[in-house]
Every structure is written in C-alpha cells, then in structure tokens.
Coordinates of C-alpha atoms in Angstrom, one line a residue:
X827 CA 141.8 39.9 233.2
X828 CA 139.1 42.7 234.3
X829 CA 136.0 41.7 235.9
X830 CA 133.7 39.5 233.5
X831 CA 130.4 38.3 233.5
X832 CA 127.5 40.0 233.9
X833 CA 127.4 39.7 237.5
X834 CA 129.5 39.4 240.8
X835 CA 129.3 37.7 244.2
X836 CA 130.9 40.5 246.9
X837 CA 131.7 39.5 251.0
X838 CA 133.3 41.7 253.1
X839 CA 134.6 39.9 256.8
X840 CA 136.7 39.4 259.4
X841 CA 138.9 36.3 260.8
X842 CA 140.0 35.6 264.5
X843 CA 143.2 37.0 264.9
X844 CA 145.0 33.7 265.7
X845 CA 143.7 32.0 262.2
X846 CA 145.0 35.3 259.9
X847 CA 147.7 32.5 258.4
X848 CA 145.2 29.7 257.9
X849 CA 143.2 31.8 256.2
X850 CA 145.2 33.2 254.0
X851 CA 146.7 29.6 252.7
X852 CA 143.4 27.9 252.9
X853 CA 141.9 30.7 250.5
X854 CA 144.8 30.5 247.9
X855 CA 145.5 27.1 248.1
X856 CA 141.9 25.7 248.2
X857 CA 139.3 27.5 248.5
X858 CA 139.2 30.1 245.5
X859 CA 140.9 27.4 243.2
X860 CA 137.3 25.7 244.5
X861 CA 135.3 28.7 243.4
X862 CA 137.2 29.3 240.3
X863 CA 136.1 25.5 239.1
X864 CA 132.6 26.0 239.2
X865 CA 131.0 26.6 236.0
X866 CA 130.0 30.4 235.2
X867 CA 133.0 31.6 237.8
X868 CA 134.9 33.7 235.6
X869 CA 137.4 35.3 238.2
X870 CA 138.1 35.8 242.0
X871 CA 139.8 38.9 243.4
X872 CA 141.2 38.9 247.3
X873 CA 141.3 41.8 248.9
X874 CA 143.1 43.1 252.4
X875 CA 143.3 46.0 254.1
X876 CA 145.6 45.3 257.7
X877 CA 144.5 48.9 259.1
X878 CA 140.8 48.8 259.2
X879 CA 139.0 47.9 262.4
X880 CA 135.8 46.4 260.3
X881 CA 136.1 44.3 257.3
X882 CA 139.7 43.8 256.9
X883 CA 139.0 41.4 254.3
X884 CA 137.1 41.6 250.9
X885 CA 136.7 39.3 248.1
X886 CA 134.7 39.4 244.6
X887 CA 134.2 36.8 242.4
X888 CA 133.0 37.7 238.7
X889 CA 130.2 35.5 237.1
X890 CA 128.6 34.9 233.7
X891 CA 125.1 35.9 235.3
X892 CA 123.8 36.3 238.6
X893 CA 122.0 32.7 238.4
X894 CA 126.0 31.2 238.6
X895 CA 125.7 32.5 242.7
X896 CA 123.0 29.9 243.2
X897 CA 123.4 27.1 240.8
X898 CA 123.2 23.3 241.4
X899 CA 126.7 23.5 240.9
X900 CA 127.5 26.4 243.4
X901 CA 125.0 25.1 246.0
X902 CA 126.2 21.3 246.2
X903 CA 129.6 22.8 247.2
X904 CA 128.4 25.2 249.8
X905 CA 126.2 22.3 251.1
X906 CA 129.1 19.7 251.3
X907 CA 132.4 21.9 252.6
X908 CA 136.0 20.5 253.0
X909 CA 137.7 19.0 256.0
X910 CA 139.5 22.8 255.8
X911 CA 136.5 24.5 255.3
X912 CA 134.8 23.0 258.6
X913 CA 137.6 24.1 259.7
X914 CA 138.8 27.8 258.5
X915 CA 135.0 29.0 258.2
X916 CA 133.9 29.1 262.5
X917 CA 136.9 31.4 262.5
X918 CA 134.9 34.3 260.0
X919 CA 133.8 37.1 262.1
X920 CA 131.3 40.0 260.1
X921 CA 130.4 38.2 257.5
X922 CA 128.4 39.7 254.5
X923 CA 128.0 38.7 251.2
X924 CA 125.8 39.8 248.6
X925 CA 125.1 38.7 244.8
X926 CA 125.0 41.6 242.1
X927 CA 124.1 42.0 238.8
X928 CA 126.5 44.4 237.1
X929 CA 124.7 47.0 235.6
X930 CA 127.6 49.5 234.2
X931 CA 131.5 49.2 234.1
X932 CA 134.4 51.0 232.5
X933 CA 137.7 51.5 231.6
X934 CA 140.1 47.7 231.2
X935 CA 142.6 46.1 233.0
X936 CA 143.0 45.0 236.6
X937 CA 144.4 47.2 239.4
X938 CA 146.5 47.0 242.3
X939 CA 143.9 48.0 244.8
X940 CA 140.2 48.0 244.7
X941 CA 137.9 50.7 246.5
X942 CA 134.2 49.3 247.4
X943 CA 131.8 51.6 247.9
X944 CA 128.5 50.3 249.4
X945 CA 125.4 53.0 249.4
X946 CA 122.1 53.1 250.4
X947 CA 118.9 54.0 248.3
X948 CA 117.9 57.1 249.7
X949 CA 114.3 57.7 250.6
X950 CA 111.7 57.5 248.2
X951 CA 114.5 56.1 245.7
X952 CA 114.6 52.7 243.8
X953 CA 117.1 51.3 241.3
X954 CA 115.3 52.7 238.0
X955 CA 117.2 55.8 238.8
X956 CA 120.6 54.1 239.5
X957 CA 120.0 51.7 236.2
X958 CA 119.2 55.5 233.7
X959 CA 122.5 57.1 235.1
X960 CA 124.8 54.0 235.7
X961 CA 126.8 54.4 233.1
X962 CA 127.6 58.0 233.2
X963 CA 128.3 57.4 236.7
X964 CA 131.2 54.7 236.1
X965 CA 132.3 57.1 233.2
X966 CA 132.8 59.7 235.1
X967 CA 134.1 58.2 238.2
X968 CA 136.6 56.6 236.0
X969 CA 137.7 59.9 235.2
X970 CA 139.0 61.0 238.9
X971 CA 143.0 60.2 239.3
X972 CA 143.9 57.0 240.2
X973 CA 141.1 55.0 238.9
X974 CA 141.3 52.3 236.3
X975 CA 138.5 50.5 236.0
X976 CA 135.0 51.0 237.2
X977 CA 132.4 48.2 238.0
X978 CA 128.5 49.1 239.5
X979 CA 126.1 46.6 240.7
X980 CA 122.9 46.4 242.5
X981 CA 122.3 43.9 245.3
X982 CA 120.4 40.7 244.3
X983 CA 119.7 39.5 248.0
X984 CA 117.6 36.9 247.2
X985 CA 120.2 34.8 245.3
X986 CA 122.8 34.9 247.8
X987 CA 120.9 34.9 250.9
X988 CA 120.3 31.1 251.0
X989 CA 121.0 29.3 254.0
X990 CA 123.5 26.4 253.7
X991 CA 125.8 24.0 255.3
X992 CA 128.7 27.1 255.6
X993 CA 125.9 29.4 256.7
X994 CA 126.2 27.6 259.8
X995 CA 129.1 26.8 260.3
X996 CA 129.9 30.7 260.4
X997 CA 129.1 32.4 263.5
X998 CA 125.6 34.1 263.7
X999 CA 125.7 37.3 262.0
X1000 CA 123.6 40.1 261.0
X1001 CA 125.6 42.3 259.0
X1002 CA 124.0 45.6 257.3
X1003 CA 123.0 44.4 253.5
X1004 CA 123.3 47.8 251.2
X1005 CA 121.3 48.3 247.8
X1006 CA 124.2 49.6 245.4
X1007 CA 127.8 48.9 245.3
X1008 CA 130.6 50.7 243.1
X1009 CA 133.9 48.9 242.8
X1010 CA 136.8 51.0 241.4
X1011 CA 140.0 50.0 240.7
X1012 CA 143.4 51.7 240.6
X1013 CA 147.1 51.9 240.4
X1014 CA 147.9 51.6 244.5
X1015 CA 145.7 52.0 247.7
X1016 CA 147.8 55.6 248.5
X1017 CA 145.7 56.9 245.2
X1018 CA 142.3 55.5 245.7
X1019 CA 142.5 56.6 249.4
X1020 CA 143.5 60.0 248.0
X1021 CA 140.2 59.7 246.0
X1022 CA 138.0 59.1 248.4
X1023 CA 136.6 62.1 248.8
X1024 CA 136.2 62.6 244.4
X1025 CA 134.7 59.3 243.8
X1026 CA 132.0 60.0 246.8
X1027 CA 131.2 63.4 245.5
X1028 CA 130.8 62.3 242.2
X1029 CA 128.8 59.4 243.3
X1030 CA 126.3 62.4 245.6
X1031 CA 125.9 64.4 242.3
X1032 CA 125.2 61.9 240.1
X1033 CA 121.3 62.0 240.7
X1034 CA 121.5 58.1 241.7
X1035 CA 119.4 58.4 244.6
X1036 CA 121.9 56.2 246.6
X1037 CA 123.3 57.7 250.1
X1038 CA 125.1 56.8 252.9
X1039 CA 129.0 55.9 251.0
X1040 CA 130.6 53.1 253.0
X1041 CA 134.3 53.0 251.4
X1042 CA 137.3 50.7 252.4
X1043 CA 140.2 51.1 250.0
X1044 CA 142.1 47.1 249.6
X1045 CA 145.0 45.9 248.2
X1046 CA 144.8 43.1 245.5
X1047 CA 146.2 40.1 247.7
X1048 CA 145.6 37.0 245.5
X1049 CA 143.5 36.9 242.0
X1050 CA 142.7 33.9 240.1
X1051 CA 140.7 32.5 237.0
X1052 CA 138.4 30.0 235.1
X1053 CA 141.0 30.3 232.3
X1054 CA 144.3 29.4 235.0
X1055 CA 141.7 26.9 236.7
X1056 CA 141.5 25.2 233.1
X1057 CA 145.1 25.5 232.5
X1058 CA 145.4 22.7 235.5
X1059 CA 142.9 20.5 234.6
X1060 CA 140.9 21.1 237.8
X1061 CA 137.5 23.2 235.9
X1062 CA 134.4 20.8 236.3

C-alpha cells in the first residue's frame, strides 16, 4: 500500500546505542501497531540507515488529514504512554518530528528504500510557489532512475508541536524544523543514493523557492497498516 491520506506525520532520530534492540522490538511489536489503531492512521513506514552519524532512524506515518496528528484520539495516547514507552522513549536522542499536509505525489506502489529530502524556503520565498509547481515537481522527480513513487509535503508545525507526556519523557531537544519535505521511493538504497545528486538538481530548478537539500537515503525496515491493524481486531 502507497502512502494515503492527505497528510503524513515525519520524525527523524536517534537511540542510545545500548537500546538499538529494544527499540527495534518495542516499535514492531507495540508501538506502530499503537499508531496504526488510531483512527485516520492509514500506514506507518520504518526507516534505517546503520551508516549515518545523524538520524539513523526515520519513520512516517500516512493520515487521512493533517487534523489525525492532533486528534483526541492521537493526543490521549501520547498523554498516557505504556510501561514500554516510559521506558524505550528517554533513550531517543535528536528527535524531530513534524506534521505535513501532502500537497503532490506520484507514481504507485511502495519501495524498498525511501530518500527524505528536507529544504528550506529560500529568502523572500513562501509555500504559494511550492503549492503552483508541486506537482510537476513530483512528476518530474519521479522520472530520475530509481524512483518509484514521489510524495511532497509542507510542514504543519503547529499540529505537531504540542507538548505532551512523551515530550518529556524524551530528552530536551531542539532539532532544526524545515519548511518542505520530498519523500521518494525506490527499488534499493544503492539507486536512490545514486540519485542523489538528480533528485536535488531537479528539486534547485524547479522554481520552488526551497533551498538548503538535507537528504538521508533509508531502507524500509518494518511497514504496517490500518487495514493489517483491522485484520487483528486491535483498530479502535
């Protein structure tokens, strides 16, 4: 299933070395199953990359609309974490996590790794330019080797910056927020790191008015769904 909704919630982090297992089981086995049982979740995507000094871990989950990412629903769970949760979440290091409306996608399917490509509004710039151009820009970005799907948001800090009960249980952090973010799928991470240099000149020449590419290629480590949440019995 390719990203749905009409907007996605994106974090980018780091855990403590000693707690790399934990975390890994405690996301599979509890905490995106959580997520994926909220209503107006549609999908969560894990990401890793193990060679990356910064951000070593990504996830995205897809929503019905960008009011899903602060819901009654969403907010009681983030305000009343799990026994595991207390546990796993002191252990996040460079945390961000930002709320997006998806403004322009293309191409279908899921990949095997995800590029994300955070940018900057460049001076002078706002998002009416990215909005007139957005969907020639995933167009033609979907056209560069390797890619299979294209997703473009813009950052809706004020849904996702509410403090909660896991706000503080993760370490204090004041991670650089961004403005636009592409997300581009593809058949391995060897062919989207290959890209790189494509999808950011195609991004500069685009007319966007967005600067200053931040790109990590992942691999897919773990994706889940409302519908395999439903097919349990656990959706709410």
């Amino acid at each position: 299933m390719a990203l749905t909704g009409s907007a996605f919630l994106a974090l980018w982090h780091d855990i403590a070395p000693p707690s790399w297992t934990e975390y890994m089981e405690w996301h599979t086995r509890e905490h995106m199953p959580e997520r994926l049982s909220i209503p107006g979740f549609t999908i969560g995507k894990r990401l890793i990359n193990h060679t990356v000094p910064r951000y070593r871990y990504g996830t995205v989950y897809g929503g019905e609309n960008v009011e899903v990412f602060r819901s009654p629903a969403y907010l009681e769970r983030l305000n009343n974490p799990t026994e595991w949760s207390n546990k796993v979440q002191p252990t996040f290091r460079n945390f961000l996590r930002v709320a997006c409306d998806r403004i322009a996608s293309a191409g279908v399917g899921d990949g095997g790794a995800m590029a994300t490509i955070r940018l900057d509004y460049e001076s002078g710039a706002g998002p009416d330019a990215v909005h007139a151009r957005a969907q020639n820009l995933a167009d033609t970005l979907l056209t560069v080797s390797g890619a299979c799907c294209v997703h473009i948001g813009l950052a809706r800090t004020e849904v996702s910056g509410v403090k909660t009960r896991e706000t503080e249980l993760r370490p204090g952090m004041a991670e650089k927020e961004f403005d636009m973010v592409v997300l581009i799928e593809g058949s391995g991470a060897p062919e989207l790191e290959t890209a790189i240099p494509a999808f950011e000149a195609v991004i500069a020449e685009s007319g966007s008015g967005v600067t200053n590419p931040q790109t990590i290629v992942y691999n897919l480590a773990y994706q889940l769904t409302a519908a395999d949440m439903a097919g349990t019995g656990a959706a709410q």
